[in-house]
PDB file of C-alpha atoms in Angstrom:
ATOM      1  CA  UNK P1196     -54.846 127.755 -17.511  1.00  0.00           C
ATOM      2  CA  UNK P1197     -56.506 125.234 -14.974  1.00  0.00           C
ATOM      3  CA  UNK P1198     -58.221 123.507 -18.058  1.00  0.00           C
ATOM      4  CA  UNK P1199     -54.748 123.129 -19.824  1.00  0.00           C
ATOM      5  CA  UNK P1200     -53.112 121.714 -16.400  1.00  0.00           C
ATOM      6  CA  UNK P1201     -56.014 118.968 -16.165  1.00  0.00           C
ATOM      7  CA  UNK P1202     -55.660 117.995 -19.736  1.00  0.00           C
ATOM      8  CA  UNK P1203     -51.998 117.554 -19.382  1.00  0.00           C
ATOM      9  CA  UNK P1204     -52.505 115.318 -16.148  1.00  0.00           C
ATOM     10  CA  UNK P1205     -55.275 113.291 -17.953  1.00  0.00           C
ATOM     11  CA  UNK P1206     -52.700 112.729 -21.209  1.00  0.00           C
ATOM     12  CA  UNK P1207     -49.591 111.621 -19.034  1.00  0.00           C
ATOM     13  CA  UNK P1208     -52.277 109.332 -17.180  1.00  0.00           C
ATOM     14  CA  UNK P1209     -53.222 107.864 -20.461  1.00  0.00           C
ATOM     15  CA  UNK P1210     -49.666 107.166 -21.584  1.00  0.00           C
ATOM     16  CA  UNK P1211     -48.796 105.552 -18.611  1.00  0.00           C
ATOM     17  CA  UNK P1212     -51.504 102.975 -18.824  1.00  0.00           C
ATOM     18  CA  UNK P1213     -50.762 102.380 -22.414  1.00  0.00           C
ATOM     19  CA  UNK P1214     -46.974 101.718 -21.525  1.00  0.00           C
ATOM     20  CA  UNK P1215     -48.121  99.441 -18.469  1.00  0.00           C
ATOM     21  CA  UNK P1216     -50.584  97.482 -20.812  1.00  0.00           C
ATOM     22  CA  UNK P1217     -47.478  96.801 -23.559  1.00  0.00           C
ATOM     23  CA  UNK P1218     -44.694  96.298 -20.965  1.00  0.00           C
ATOM     24  CA  UNK P1219     -42.564  99.087 -21.834  1.00  0.00           C
ATOM     25  CA  UNK P1220     -40.887 101.091 -19.135  1.00  0.00           C
ATOM     26  CA  UNK P1221     -37.654 103.358 -18.650  1.00  0.00           C
ATOM     27  CA  UNK P1222     -35.641 100.672 -17.041  1.00  0.00           C
ATOM     28  CA  UNK P1223     -36.133  98.212 -19.825  1.00  0.00           C
ATOM     29  CA  UNK P1224     -38.110  95.770 -17.732  1.00  0.00           C
ATOM     30  CA  UNK P1225     -41.232  94.228 -18.288  1.00  0.00           C
ATOM     31  CA  UNK P1226     -44.040  95.630 -16.592  1.00  0.00           C
ATOM     32  CA  UNK P1227     -47.063  93.770 -15.254  1.00  0.00           C
ATOM     33  CA  UNK P1228     -50.427  94.769 -16.750  1.00  0.00           C
ATOM     34  CA  UNK P1229     -51.978  95.868 -13.560  1.00  0.00           C
ATOM     35  CA  UNK P1230     -54.115  98.763 -12.431  1.00  0.00           C
ATOM     36  CA  UNK P1231     -51.160 100.029 -10.312  1.00  0.00           C
ATOM     37  CA  UNK P1232     -47.613 100.600 -10.962  1.00  0.00           C
ATOM     38  CA  UNK P1233     -46.083  97.010 -11.022  1.00  0.00           C
ATOM     39  CA  UNK P1234     -42.481  96.300 -12.532  1.00  0.00           C
ATOM     40  CA  UNK P1235     -41.007  92.766 -12.536  1.00  0.00           C
ATOM     41  CA  UNK P1236     -37.232  92.947 -11.705  1.00  0.00           C
ATOM     42  CA  UNK P1237     -34.848  91.474 -14.385  1.00  0.00           C
ATOM     43  CA  UNK P1238     -34.396  87.759 -14.626  1.00  0.00           C
ATOM     44  CA  UNK P1239     -30.908  86.580 -13.814  1.00  0.00           C
ATOM     45  CA  UNK P1240     -29.293  84.250 -16.707  1.00  0.00           C
ATOM     46  CA  UNK P1241     -27.228  81.442 -15.473  1.00  0.00           C
ATOM     47  CA  UNK P1242     -24.491  79.983 -18.052  1.00  0.00           C
ATOM     48  CA  UNK P1243     -23.759  76.244 -17.653  1.00  0.00           C
ATOM     49  CA  UNK P1244     -20.698  74.757 -19.118  1.00  0.00           C
ATOM     50  CA  UNK P1245     -21.421  72.207 -21.982  1.00  0.00           C
ATOM     51  CA  UNK P1246     -21.303  68.432 -21.112  1.00  0.00           C
ATOM     52  CA  UNK P1247     -17.980  66.937 -21.523  1.00  0.00           C
ATOM     53  CA  UNK P1248     -17.806  64.582 -24.687  1.00  0.00           C
ATOM     54  CA  UNK P1249     -17.943  60.973 -24.720  1.00  0.00           C
ATOM     55  CA  UNK P1250     -14.486  59.337 -23.907  1.00  0.00           C
ATOM     56  CA  UNK P1251     -12.627  58.722 -27.210  1.00  0.00           C
ATOM     57  CA  UNK P1252     -10.828  55.275 -27.447  1.00  0.00           C
ATOM     58  CA  UNK P1253      -7.907  55.400 -29.305  1.00  0.00           C
ATOM     59  CA  UNK P1254      -7.294  52.109 -31.545  1.00  0.00           C
ATOM     60  CA  UNK P1255      -3.818  51.904 -29.940  1.00  0.00           C
ATOM     61  CA  UNK P1256      -2.621  49.816 -32.924  1.00  0.00           C
ATOM     62  CA  UNK P1257       1.118  49.307 -32.977  1.00  0.00           C
ATOM     63  CA  UNK P1258       3.944  46.635 -33.492  1.00  0.00           C
ATOM     64  CA  UNK P1259       6.032  46.346 -30.181  1.00  0.00           C
ATOM     65  CA  UNK P1260       8.978  44.569 -28.951  1.00  0.00           C
ATOM     66  CA  UNK P1261       9.410  43.443 -25.123  1.00  0.00           C
ATOM     67  CA  UNK P1262      12.245  42.238 -23.126  1.00  0.00           C
ATOM     68  CA  UNK P1263      11.390  40.694 -19.447  1.00  0.00           C
ATOM     69  CA  UNK P1264      12.779  38.881 -16.333  1.00  0.00           C
ATOM     70  CA  UNK P1265      10.836  36.117 -14.728  1.00  0.00           C
ATOM     71  CA  UNK P1266      10.603  34.041 -11.851  1.00  0.00           C
ATOM     72  CA  UNK P1267       9.490  30.183 -12.673  1.00  0.00           C
ATOM     73  CA  UNK P1268       8.167  27.971  -9.921  1.00  0.00           C
ATOM     74  CA  UNK P1269       7.152  24.300 -10.469  1.00  0.00           C
ATOM     75  CA  UNK P1270       4.210  23.058  -8.616  1.00  0.00           C
ATOM     76  CA  UNK P1271       4.894  19.411  -7.460  1.00  0.00           C
ATOM     77  CA  UNK P1272       2.445  16.733  -8.279  1.00  0.00           C
ATOM     78  CA  UNK P1273       2.074  12.906  -8.035  1.00  0.00           C
ATOM     79  CA  UNK P1274       4.579  12.348 -11.076  1.00  0.00           C
ATOM     80  CA  UNK P1275       8.230  11.795 -10.013  1.00  0.00           C
ATOM     81  CA  UNK P1276       9.050  13.946 -13.043  1.00  0.00           C
ATOM     82  CA  UNK P1277       7.420  16.878 -11.522  1.00  0.00           C
ATOM     83  CA  UNK P1278       9.415  16.831  -8.274  1.00  0.00           C
ATOM     84  CA  UNK P1279      13.123  16.528  -9.728  1.00  0.00           C
ATOM     85  CA  UNK P1280      12.789  20.381 -11.249  1.00  0.00           C
ATOM     86  CA  UNK P1281      13.436  23.148  -8.660  1.00  0.00           C
ATOM     87  CA  UNK P1282      12.490  26.846  -9.080  1.00  0.00           C
ATOM     88  CA  UNK P1283      14.394  29.700 -11.159  1.00  0.00           C
ATOM     89  CA  UNK P1284      14.372  32.494 -13.208  1.00  0.00           C
ATOM     90  CA  UNK P1285      15.096  33.701 -16.788  1.00  0.00           C
ATOM     91  CA  UNK P1286      14.234  35.780 -19.467  1.00  0.00           C
ATOM     92  CA  UNK P1287      11.391  36.362 -22.030  1.00  0.00           C
ATOM     93  CA  UNK P1288      11.752  37.943 -25.547  1.00  0.00           C
ATOM     94  CA  UNK P1289       8.274  38.921 -26.966  1.00  0.00           C
ATOM     95  CA  UNK P1290       7.351  40.345 -30.369  1.00  0.00           C
ATOM     96  CA  UNK P1291       3.798  41.687 -30.187  1.00  0.00           C
ATOM     97  CA  UNK P1292       1.243  43.209 -32.613  1.00  0.00           C
ATOM     98  CA  UNK P1293      -1.501  45.546 -30.889  1.00  0.00           C
ATOM     99  CA  UNK P1294      -4.686  45.370 -33.298  1.00  0.00           C
ATOM    100  CA  UNK P1295      -6.912  47.956 -31.492  1.00  0.00           C
ATOM    101  CA  UNK P1296      -8.130  48.969 -28.105  1.00  0.00           C
ATOM    102  CA  UNK P1297      -9.316  45.254 -26.970  1.00  0.00           C
ATOM    103  CA  UNK P1298      -6.736  42.582 -28.487  1.00  0.00           C
ATOM    104  CA  UNK P1299      -3.056  41.940 -28.948  1.00  0.00           C
ATOM    105  CA  UNK P1300      -1.382  38.856 -30.307  1.00  0.00           C
ATOM    106  CA  UNK P1301       2.176  37.856 -28.915  1.00  0.00           C
ATOM    107  CA  UNK P1302       4.947  35.413 -30.234  1.00  0.00           C
ATOM    108  CA  UNK P1303       8.020  34.832 -27.883  1.00  0.00           C
ATOM    109  CA  UNK P1304      10.501  32.746 -26.624  1.00  0.00           C
ATOM    110  CA  UNK P1305      11.290  32.292 -22.793  1.00  0.00           C
ATOM    111  CA  UNK P1306      14.059  30.389 -21.257  1.00  0.00           C
ATOM    112  CA  UNK P1307      14.180  29.814 -17.441  1.00  0.00           C
ATOM    113  CA  UNK P1308      17.297  28.265 -15.680  1.00  0.00           C
ATOM    114  CA  UNK P1309      16.361  25.645 -13.036  1.00  0.00           C
ATOM    115  CA  UNK P1310      18.300  23.066 -11.152  1.00  0.00           C
ATOM    116  CA  UNK P1311      17.268  19.380 -11.809  1.00  0.00           C
ATOM    117  CA  UNK P1312      17.814  16.283  -9.571  1.00  0.00           C
ATOM    118  CA  UNK P1313      19.417  13.643 -11.654  1.00  0.00           C
ATOM    119  CA  UNK P1314      20.108   9.933 -11.027  1.00  0.00           C
ATOM    120  CA  UNK P1315      23.668   9.288 -11.987  1.00  0.00           C
ATOM    121  CA  UNK P1316      24.607   5.710 -12.212  1.00  0.00           C
ATOM    122  CA  UNK P1317      28.267   4.395 -11.166  1.00  0.00           C
ATOM    123  CA  UNK P1318      30.537   1.630 -12.198  1.00  0.00           C
ATOM    124  CA  UNK P1319      29.717  -0.407  -9.165  1.00  0.00           C
ATOM    125  CA  UNK P1320      26.173  -0.627 -10.342  1.00  0.00           C
ATOM    126  CA  UNK P1321      24.919   2.068  -7.682  1.00  0.00           C
ATOM    127  CA  UNK P1322      23.106   5.080  -8.415  1.00  0.00           C
ATOM    128  CA  UNK P1323      23.340   8.442  -6.630  1.00  0.00           C
ATOM    129  CA  UNK P1324      21.340  11.740  -7.057  1.00  0.00           C
ATOM    130  CA  UNK P1325      23.257  14.770  -8.400  1.00  0.00           C
ATOM    131  CA  UNK P1326      21.912  18.354  -8.541  1.00  0.00           C
ATOM    132  CA  UNK P1327      22.592  19.932 -11.919  1.00  0.00           C
ATOM    133  CA  UNK P1328      21.957  22.761 -13.859  1.00  0.00           C
ATOM    134  CA  UNK P1329      18.719  22.769 -16.171  1.00  0.00           C
ATOM    135  CA  UNK P1330      16.831  25.001 -18.750  1.00  0.00           C
ATOM    136  CA  UNK P1331      13.048  25.069 -19.452  1.00  0.00           C
ATOM    137  CA  UNK P1332      12.218  26.817 -22.796  1.00  0.00           C
ATOM    138  CA  UNK P1333       9.030  27.724 -24.346  1.00  0.00           C
ATOM    139  CA  UNK P1334       8.245  29.096 -27.803  1.00  0.00           C
ATOM    140  CA  UNK P1335       4.679  30.256 -27.639  1.00  0.00           C
ATOM    141  CA  UNK P1336       1.897  32.249 -29.304  1.00  0.00           C
ATOM    142  CA  UNK P1337      -0.422  33.927 -26.852  1.00  0.00           C
ATOM    143  CA  UNK P1338      -3.669  36.571 -27.258  1.00  0.00           C
ATOM    144  CA  UNK P1339      -4.113  39.581 -24.987  1.00  0.00           C
ATOM    145  CA  UNK P1340      -7.702  40.805 -24.205  1.00  0.00           C
ATOM    146  CA  UNK P1341      -7.854  44.125 -22.602  1.00  0.00           C
ATOM    147  CA  UNK P1342     -11.160  44.658 -20.762  1.00  0.00           C
ATOM    148  CA  UNK P1343     -10.971  48.359 -19.787  1.00  0.00           C
ATOM    149  CA  UNK P1344     -10.438  49.942 -23.284  1.00  0.00           C
ATOM    150  CA  UNK P1345     -11.424  53.344 -21.871  1.00  0.00           C
ATOM    151  CA  UNK P1346      -8.221  53.540 -19.647  1.00  0.00           C
ATOM    152  CA  UNK P1347      -5.347  55.371 -21.615  1.00  0.00           C
ATOM    153  CA  UNK P1348      -2.541  54.503 -18.856  1.00  0.00           C
ATOM    154  CA  UNK P1349      -3.291  51.647 -16.952  1.00  0.00           C
ATOM    155  CA  UNK P1350      -4.431  48.424 -19.249  1.00  0.00           C
ATOM    156  CA  UNK P1351      -5.515  45.205 -17.251  1.00  0.00           C
ATOM    157  CA  UNK P1352      -5.643  42.151 -19.410  1.00  0.00           C
ATOM    158  CA  UNK P1353      -6.107  38.346 -19.513  1.00  0.00           C
ATOM    159  CA  UNK P1354      -4.153  35.929 -21.575  1.00  0.00           C
ATOM    160  CA  UNK P1355      -4.425  32.782 -23.221  1.00  0.00           C
ATOM    161  CA  UNK P1356      -2.071  30.908 -25.458  1.00  0.00           C
ATOM    162  CA  UNK P1357      -0.220  27.738 -26.776  1.00  0.00           C
ATOM    163  CA  UNK P1358       3.476  26.603 -26.594  1.00  0.00           C
ATOM    164  CA  UNK P1359       6.024  24.098 -27.229  1.00  0.00           C
ATOM    165  CA  UNK P1360       8.221  23.462 -24.473  1.00  0.00           C
ATOM    166  CA  UNK P1361      11.538  21.869 -24.093  1.00  0.00           C
ATOM    167  CA  UNK P1362      13.485  20.485 -21.027  1.00  0.00           C
ATOM    168  CA  UNK P1363      17.095  19.996 -21.003  1.00  0.00           C
ATOM    169  CA  UNK P1364      20.269  20.527 -18.963  1.00  0.00           C
ATOM    170  CA  UNK P1365      21.307  23.163 -21.339  1.00  0.00           C
ATOM    171  CA  UNK P1366      19.775  25.473 -24.081  1.00  0.00           C
ATOM    172  CA  UNK P1367      19.095  21.922 -25.982  1.00  0.00           C
ATOM    173  CA  UNK P1368      15.791  20.086 -26.687  1.00  0.00           C
ATOM    174  CA  UNK P1369      16.363  16.759 -24.970  1.00  0.00           C
ATOM    175  CA  UNK P1370      12.548  16.397 -23.774  1.00  0.00           C
ATOM    176  CA  UNK P1371       9.894  18.382 -25.778  1.00  0.00           C
ATOM    177  CA  UNK P1372       6.220  18.694 -25.135  1.00  0.00           C
ATOM    178  CA  UNK P1373       3.321  20.651 -25.842  1.00  0.00           C
ATOM    179  CA  UNK P1374       1.081  22.750 -23.464  1.00  0.00           C
ATOM    180  CA  UNK P1375      -0.924  26.092 -22.907  1.00  0.00           C
ATOM    181  CA  UNK P1376      -0.716  29.033 -20.759  1.00  0.00           C
ATOM    182  CA  UNK P1377      -3.231  31.263 -19.323  1.00  0.00           C
ATOM    183  CA  UNK P1378      -2.906  34.201 -16.785  1.00  0.00           C
ATOM    184  CA  UNK P1379      -3.242  38.075 -16.659  1.00  0.00           C
ATOM    185  CA  UNK P1380      -1.569  41.219 -15.843  1.00  0.00           C
ATOM    186  CA  UNK P1381      -1.390  44.914 -16.287  1.00  0.00           C
ATOM    187  CA  UNK P1382       0.227  47.138 -19.009  1.00  0.00           C
ATOM    188  CA  UNK P1383       1.362  50.759 -17.729  1.00  0.00           C
ATOM    189  CA  UNK P1384       1.423  53.346 -20.662  1.00  0.00           C
ATOM    190  CA  UNK P1385       4.218  56.022 -20.198  1.00  0.00           C
ATOM    191  CA  UNK P1386       3.676  57.322 -23.668  1.00  0.00           C
ATOM    192  CA  UNK P1387       2.680  55.908 -27.075  1.00  0.00           C
ATOM    193  CA  UNK P1388       6.130  54.357 -27.331  1.00  0.00           C
ATOM    194  CA  UNK P1389       7.113  53.064 -23.977  1.00  0.00           C
ATOM    195  CA  UNK P1390       5.135  50.788 -21.444  1.00  0.00           C
ATOM    196  CA  UNK P1391       5.985  48.617 -18.584  1.00  0.00           C
ATOM    197  CA  UNK P1392       4.185  45.388 -18.343  1.00  0.00           C
ATOM    198  CA  UNK P1393       3.570  42.777 -15.196  1.00  0.00           C
ATOM    199  CA  UNK P1394       1.808  39.474 -15.459  1.00  0.00           C
ATOM    200  CA  UNK P1395       1.372  36.161 -13.756  1.00  0.00           C
ATOM    201  CA  UNK P1396       1.066  33.077 -15.716  1.00  0.00           C
ATOM    202  CA  UNK P1397       0.153  29.472 -15.472  1.00  0.00           C
ATOM    203  CA  UNK P1398       2.010  27.184 -17.648  1.00  0.00           C
ATOM    204  CA  UNK P1399       0.596  23.459 -18.081  1.00  0.00           C
ATOM    205  CA  UNK P1400       2.616  20.874 -20.721  1.00  0.00           C
ATOM    206  CA  UNK P1401       2.801  17.331 -21.315  1.00  0.00           C
ATOM    207  CA  UNK P1402       5.976  15.452 -21.899  1.00  0.00           C
ATOM    208  CA  UNK P1403       7.020  11.803 -22.637  1.00  0.00           C
ATOM    209  CA  UNK P1404      10.248  10.244 -21.233  1.00  0.00           C
ATOM    210  CA  UNK P1405       9.127   6.982 -21.520  1.00  0.00           C
ATOM    211  CA  UNK P1406      11.845   6.181 -24.015  1.00  0.00           C
ATOM    212  CA  UNK P1407      14.858   7.844 -21.869  1.00  0.00           C
ATOM    213  CA  UNK P1408      15.037  10.733 -24.300  1.00  0.00           C
ATOM    214  CA  UNK P1409      16.263  12.777 -21.047  1.00  0.00           C
ATOM    215  CA  UNK P1410      18.665  10.645 -19.332  1.00  0.00           C
ATOM    216  CA  UNK P1411      18.950  10.865 -15.279  1.00  0.00           C
ATOM    217  CA  UNK P1412      15.404  11.970 -14.792  1.00  0.00           C
ATOM    218  CA  UNK P1413      12.349   9.465 -14.259  1.00  0.00           C
ATOM    219  CA  UNK P1414      11.325   7.729 -17.329  1.00  0.00           C
ATOM    220  CA  UNK P1415       7.547   8.392 -17.593  1.00  0.00           C
ATOM    221  CA  UNK P1416       4.823  10.593 -19.085  1.00  0.00           C
ATOM    222  CA  UNK P1417       3.767  13.502 -17.004  1.00  0.00           C
ATOM    223  CA  UNK P1418       1.844  16.783 -17.084  1.00  0.00           C
ATOM    224  CA  UNK P1419       3.805  19.356 -15.465  1.00  0.00           C
ATOM    225  CA  UNK P1420       2.736  22.699 -14.091  1.00  0.00           C
ATOM    226  CA  UNK P1421       4.377  25.715 -13.146  1.00  0.00           C
ATOM    227  CA  UNK P1422       3.715  29.311 -12.380  1.00  0.00           C
ATOM    228  CA  UNK P1423       5.932  32.290 -13.562  1.00  0.00           C
ATOM    229  CA  UNK P1424       5.859  36.000 -12.624  1.00  0.00           C
ATOM    230  CA  UNK P1425       7.248  38.510 -14.896  1.00  0.00           C
ATOM    231  CA  UNK P1426       7.953  42.187 -15.589  1.00  0.00           C
ATOM    232  CA  UNK P1427       9.010  43.646 -18.909  1.00  0.00           C
ATOM    233  CA  UNK P1428       9.525  46.636 -20.648  1.00  0.00           C
ATOM    234  CA  UNK P1429       7.740  47.205 -23.966  1.00  0.00           C
ATOM    235  CA  UNK P1430       8.847  49.579 -27.070  1.00  0.00           C
ATOM    236  CA  UNK P1431       5.971  50.439 -29.416  1.00  0.00           C
ATOM    237  CA  UNK P1432       6.340  51.524 -32.871  1.00  0.00           C
TER     238      UNK P1432
END
């Protein structure tokens, strides 16, 4: 009886040693091959969320129409012609083509209604100054460059373009010149179809009234400067 008991104890000891060497145990954990009972605890698995994908830049290509209101402010210079026009405001109508997330082109017409100080001769040979209504028009072609293409809603841009400028006392073309415009602004997209734009533009243009094309204002050639501030609503298709 005693021999049988000793044989059973020896067998259990041998099996325990073998299981310790192979790393098997009842708990499912890996046992360390040590001469004494030694079990490592289960390792905790931490799941990490996958990294966010890189931003996707929509090409935003569209055709759009914009209507805006503007204020136009003349900058007085050394030329007499630059000092006869007062400040005013008007409208701006634009047709645009958005090529991608970086570039758009615009073709438009703006009219700003100002006041002009004209010299009016009398029958007695005297001349007096009169303040009259006047208009400044421009037919222009602009390019817009958006420099934050990753933004889906707020899109700042810079603008550069060329234009034909027309000065008169009404919506005629009594005095015509050529010039350019540059500036910048922000387009705020509310949806794929609707946006609000604001921009600040410098206009510089050359006119020549040496042949008295526009009567009542100084007879000279001059380079005129003005700044316009505008807000517009855009409809994209």
